[in-house]
Short mmCIF file of C-alpha atoms in Angstrom, two decimals:
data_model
loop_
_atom_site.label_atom_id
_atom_site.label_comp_id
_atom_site.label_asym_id
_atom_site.label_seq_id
_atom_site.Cartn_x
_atom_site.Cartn_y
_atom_site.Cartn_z
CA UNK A 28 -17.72 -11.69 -10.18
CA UNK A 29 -16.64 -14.50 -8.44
CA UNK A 30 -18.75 -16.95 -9.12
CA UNK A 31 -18.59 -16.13 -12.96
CA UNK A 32 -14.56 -17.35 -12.66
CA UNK A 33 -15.87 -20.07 -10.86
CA UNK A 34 -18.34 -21.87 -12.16
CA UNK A 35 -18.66 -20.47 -16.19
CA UNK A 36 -15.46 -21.22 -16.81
CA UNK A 37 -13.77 -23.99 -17.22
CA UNK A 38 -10.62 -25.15 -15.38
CA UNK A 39 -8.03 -24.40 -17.37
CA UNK A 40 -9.94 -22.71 -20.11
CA UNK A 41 -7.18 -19.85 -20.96
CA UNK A 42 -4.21 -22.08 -20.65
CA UNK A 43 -5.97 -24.89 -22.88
CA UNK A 44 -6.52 -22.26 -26.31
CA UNK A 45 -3.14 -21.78 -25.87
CA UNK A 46 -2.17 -25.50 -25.50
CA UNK A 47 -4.09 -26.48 -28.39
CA UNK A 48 -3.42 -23.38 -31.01
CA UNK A 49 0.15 -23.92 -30.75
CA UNK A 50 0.11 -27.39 -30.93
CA UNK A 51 -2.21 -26.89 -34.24
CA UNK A 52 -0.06 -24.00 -35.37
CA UNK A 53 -3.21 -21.81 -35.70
CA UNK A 54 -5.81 -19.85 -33.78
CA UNK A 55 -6.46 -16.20 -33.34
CA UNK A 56 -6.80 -16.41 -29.52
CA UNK A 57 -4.13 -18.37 -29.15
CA UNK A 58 -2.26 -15.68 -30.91
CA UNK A 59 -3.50 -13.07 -28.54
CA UNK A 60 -2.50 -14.36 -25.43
CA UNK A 61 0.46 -15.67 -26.86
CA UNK A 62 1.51 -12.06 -27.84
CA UNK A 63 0.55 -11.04 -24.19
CA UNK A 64 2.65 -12.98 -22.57
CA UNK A 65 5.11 -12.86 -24.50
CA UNK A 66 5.68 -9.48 -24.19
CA UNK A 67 5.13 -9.98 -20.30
CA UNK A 68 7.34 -11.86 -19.45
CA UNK A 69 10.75 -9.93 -20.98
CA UNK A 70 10.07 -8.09 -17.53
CA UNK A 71 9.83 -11.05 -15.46
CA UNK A 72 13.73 -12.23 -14.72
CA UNK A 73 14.87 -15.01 -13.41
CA UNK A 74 16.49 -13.45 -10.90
CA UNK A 75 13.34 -11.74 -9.58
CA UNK A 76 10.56 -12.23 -7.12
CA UNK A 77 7.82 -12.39 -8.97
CA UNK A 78 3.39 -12.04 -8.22
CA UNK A 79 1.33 -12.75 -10.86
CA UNK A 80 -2.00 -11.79 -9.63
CA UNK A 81 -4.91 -13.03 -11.24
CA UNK A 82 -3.13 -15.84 -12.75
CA UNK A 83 -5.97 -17.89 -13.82
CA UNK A 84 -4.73 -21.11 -14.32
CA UNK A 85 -1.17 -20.48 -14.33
CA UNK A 86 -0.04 -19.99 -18.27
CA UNK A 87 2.23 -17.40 -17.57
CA UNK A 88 3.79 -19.05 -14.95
CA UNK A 89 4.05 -22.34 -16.18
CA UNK A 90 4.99 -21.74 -19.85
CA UNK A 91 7.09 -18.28 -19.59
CA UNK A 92 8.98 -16.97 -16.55
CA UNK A 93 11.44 -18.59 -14.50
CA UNK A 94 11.32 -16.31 -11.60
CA UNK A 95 10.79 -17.32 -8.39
CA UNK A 96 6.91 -16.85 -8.90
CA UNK A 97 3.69 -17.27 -6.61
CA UNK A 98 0.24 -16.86 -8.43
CA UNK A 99 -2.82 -15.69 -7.25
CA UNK A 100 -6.37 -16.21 -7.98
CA UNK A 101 -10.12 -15.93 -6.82
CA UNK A 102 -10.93 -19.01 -8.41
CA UNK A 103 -10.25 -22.29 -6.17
CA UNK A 104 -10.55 -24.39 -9.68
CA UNK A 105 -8.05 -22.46 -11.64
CA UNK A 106 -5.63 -22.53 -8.88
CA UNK A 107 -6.07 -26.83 -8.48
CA UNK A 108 -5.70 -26.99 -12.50
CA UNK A 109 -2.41 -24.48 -11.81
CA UNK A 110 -0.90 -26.87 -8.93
CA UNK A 111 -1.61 -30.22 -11.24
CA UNK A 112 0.06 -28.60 -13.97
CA UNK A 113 2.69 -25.91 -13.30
CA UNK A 114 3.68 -26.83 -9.59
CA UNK A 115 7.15 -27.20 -10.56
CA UNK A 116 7.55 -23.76 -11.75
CA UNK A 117 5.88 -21.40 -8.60
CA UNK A 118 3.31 -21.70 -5.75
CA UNK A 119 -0.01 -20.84 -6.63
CA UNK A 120 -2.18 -19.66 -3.63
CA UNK A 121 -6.14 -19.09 -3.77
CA UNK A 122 -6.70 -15.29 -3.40
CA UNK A 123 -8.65 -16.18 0.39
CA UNK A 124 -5.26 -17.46 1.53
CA UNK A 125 -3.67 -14.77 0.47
CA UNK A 126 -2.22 -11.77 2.79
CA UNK A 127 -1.19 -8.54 0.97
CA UNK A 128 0.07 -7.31 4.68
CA UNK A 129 2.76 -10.33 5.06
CA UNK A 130 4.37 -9.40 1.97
CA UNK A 131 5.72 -6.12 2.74
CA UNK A 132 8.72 -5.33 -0.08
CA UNK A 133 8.67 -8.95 -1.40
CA UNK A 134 8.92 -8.51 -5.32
CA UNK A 135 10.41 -7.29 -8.03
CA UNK A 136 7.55 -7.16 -9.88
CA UNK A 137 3.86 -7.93 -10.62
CA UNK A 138 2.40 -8.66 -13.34
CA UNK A 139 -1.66 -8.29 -13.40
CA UNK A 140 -2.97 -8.95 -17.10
CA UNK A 141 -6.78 -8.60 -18.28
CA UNK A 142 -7.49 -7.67 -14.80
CA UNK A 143 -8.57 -4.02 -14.43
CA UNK A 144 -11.42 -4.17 -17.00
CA UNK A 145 -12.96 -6.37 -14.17
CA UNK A 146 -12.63 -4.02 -11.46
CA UNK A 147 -13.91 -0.16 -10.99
CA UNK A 148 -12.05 2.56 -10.45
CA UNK A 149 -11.78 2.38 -6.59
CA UNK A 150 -10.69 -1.40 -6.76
CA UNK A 151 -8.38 -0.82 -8.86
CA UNK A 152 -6.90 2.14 -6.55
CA UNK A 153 -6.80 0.03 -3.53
CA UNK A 154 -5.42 -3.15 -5.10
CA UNK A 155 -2.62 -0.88 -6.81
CA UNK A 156 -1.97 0.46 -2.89
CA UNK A 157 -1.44 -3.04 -2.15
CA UNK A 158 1.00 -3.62 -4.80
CA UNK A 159 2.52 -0.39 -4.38
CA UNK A 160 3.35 -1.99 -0.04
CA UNK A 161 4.14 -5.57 -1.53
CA UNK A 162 6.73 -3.80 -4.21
CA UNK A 163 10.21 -3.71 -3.32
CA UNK A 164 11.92 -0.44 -3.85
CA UNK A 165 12.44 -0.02 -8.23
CA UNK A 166 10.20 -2.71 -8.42
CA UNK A 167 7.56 -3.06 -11.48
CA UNK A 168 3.72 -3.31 -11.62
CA UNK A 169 2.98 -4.64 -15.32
CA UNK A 170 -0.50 -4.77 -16.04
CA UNK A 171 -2.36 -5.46 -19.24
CA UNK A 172 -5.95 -3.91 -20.45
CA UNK A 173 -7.97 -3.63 -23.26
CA UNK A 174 -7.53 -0.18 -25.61
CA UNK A 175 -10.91 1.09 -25.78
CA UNK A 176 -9.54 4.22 -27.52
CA UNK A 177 -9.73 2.28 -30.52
CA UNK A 178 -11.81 -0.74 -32.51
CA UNK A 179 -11.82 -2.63 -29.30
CA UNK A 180 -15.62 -1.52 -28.73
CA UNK A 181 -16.39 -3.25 -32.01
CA UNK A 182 -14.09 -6.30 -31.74
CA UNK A 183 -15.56 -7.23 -28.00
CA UNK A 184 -19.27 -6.33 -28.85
CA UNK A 185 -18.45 -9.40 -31.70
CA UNK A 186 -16.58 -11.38 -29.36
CA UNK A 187 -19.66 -11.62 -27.12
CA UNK A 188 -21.85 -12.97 -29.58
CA UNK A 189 -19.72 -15.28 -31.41
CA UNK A 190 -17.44 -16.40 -28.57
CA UNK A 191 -17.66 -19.54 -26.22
CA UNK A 192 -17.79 -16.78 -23.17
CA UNK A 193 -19.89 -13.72 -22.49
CA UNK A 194 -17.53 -10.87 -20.31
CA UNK A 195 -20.63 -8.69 -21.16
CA UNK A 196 -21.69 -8.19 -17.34
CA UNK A 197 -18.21 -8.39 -16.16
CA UNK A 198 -16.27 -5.98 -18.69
CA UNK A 199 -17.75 -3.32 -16.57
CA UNK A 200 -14.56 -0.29 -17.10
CA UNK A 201 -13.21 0.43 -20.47
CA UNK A 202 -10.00 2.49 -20.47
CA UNK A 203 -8.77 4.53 -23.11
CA UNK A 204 -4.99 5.44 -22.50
CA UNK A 205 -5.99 8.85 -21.58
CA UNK A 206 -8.29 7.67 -18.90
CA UNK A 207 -6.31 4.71 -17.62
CA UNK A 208 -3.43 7.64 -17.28
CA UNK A 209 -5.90 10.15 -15.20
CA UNK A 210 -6.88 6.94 -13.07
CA UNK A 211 -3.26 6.07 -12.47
CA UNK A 212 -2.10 9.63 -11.53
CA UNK A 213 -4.43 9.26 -8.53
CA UNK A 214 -1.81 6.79 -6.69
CA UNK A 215 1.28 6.82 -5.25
CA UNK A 216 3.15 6.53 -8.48
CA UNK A 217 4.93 8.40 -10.21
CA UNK A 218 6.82 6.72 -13.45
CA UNK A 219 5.01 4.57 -16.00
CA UNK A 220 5.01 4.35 -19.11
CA UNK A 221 1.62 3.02 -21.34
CA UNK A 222 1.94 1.07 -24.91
CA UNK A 223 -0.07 -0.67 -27.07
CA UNK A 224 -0.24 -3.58 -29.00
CA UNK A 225 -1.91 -6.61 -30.63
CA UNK A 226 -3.12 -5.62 -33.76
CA UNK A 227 -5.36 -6.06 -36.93
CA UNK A 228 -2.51 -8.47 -38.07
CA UNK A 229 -2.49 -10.91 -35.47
CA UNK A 230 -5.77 -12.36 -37.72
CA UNK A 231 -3.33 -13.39 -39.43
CA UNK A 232 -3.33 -16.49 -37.18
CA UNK A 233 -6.28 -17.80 -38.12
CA UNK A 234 -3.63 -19.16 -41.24
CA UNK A 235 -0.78 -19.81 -39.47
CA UNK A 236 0.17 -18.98 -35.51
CA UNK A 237 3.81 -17.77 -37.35
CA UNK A 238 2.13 -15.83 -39.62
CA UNK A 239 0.12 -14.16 -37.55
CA UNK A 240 2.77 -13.22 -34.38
CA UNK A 241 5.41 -12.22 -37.14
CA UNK A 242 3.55 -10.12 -39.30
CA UNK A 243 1.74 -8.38 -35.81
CA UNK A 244 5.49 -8.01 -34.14
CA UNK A 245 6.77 -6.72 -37.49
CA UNK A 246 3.59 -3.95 -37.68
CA UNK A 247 4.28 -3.12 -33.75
CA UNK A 248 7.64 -2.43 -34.50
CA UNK A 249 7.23 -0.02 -37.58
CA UNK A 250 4.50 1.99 -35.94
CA UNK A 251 6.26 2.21 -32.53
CA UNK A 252 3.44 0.55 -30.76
CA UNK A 253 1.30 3.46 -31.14
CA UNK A 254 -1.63 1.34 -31.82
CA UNK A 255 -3.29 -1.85 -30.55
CA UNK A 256 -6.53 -3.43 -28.93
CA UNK A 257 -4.12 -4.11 -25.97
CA UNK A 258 -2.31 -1.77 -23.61
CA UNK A 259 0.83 -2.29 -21.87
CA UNK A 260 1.20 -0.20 -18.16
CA UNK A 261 4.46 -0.34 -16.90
CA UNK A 262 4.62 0.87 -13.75
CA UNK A 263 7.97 1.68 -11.39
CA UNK A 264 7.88 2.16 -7.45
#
């Protein structure tokens, strides 16, 4: 897996759509991670300690939350394009330098987004007993995964063929909220809470960026967030 964050993509690649949609005021993926991190970050405070593990090349970081915020990441080029750009807004730290055991009840909360569809099952249960020893005590885990309970199976099966990247070998779990509940009832945890959104509407960008964010916020809101191609885990220690 590493090597396909390494060397297939290139540094900077998710922080660049959204760089260049919003400055174009259009763009369906800019739209989608827009959304994402948008709705991230109303948990990050600026009063808060903040991990953002697998932070690519620093987006959420750099553009959102004002904690005080490290990011991680496996890939040495996304964390050099994070340090050029974002320095002044949190450390960013190549996962290899990184020790889970020296940060014993250090944050209030981390965020992990389009992470665990990377990872299997037993990954994911040891990297959430990591986070659950780095949490401090009512401290958050927010992570963010794809809803394969829904049209997600058809949306990424056309992603892969029409889009600039193929995840095909690296997609390699595909929660539904049912399952990504069973997995998480296997920790330590005990409170969390799953929601979904991004939406059919947020094609709606490929008009306008506006368009697209208010008509999928306005949708979300209506319907409670009971649907989406994204879900939302919000997890409390």
């Amino acid at each position: 897996m590493k090597n396909f964050w390494e060397n297939d993509l290139l540094p900077g690649y998710y922080d660049l759509i959204v760089r260049q949609g919003t400055e174009k005021n259009r763009g369906i993926q800019t739209c989608w991670h827009v959304l994402t991190y948008s709705k991230v970050c109303s948990f990050v405070e600026e009063s808060m300690d903040h991990l953002d593990y697998a932070c690519g090349p620093g987006t959420l970081i750099g553009r959102y939350t004002k904690a005080r915020s490290i990011g991680v990441d496996l890939s040495h080029n996304q964390i050099d394009y994070a340090v050029q750009n974002y320095h002044h807004s949190g450390d960013f730290i190549p996962l290899d330098n990184f020790h889970f055991r020296e940060n014993q009840d250090s944050f209030d909360v981390i965020t992990a987004l389009g992470l665990f569809e990377y990872l299997n099952d037993e990954e994911i249960l040891n990297l959430l007993d990591e986070f659950y020893f780095m949490l401090k005590e009512n401290g958050k885990i927010i992570i963010t995964t794809p809803n394969y309970g829904g049209l997600m199976y058809v949306l990424d099966k056309v992603l892969n063929i029409i889009g600039p990247v193929d995840y095909g070998l690296q997609n390699i779990n595909k929660f539904s909220k049912k399952r990504l509940i069973q997995l998480i009832n296997k920790t330590k945890f005990k409170s969390y809470k799953v929601t979904k959104f991004n939406t059919l509407f947020l094609f709606l960008s490929f008009i306008n960026l506006n368009l697209g964010k208010k008509i999928n916020n306005f949708i979300e809101n209506i319907t409670k967030n009971k649907f989406g191609f994204l879900m939302l885990l919000e997890i409390t220690k």
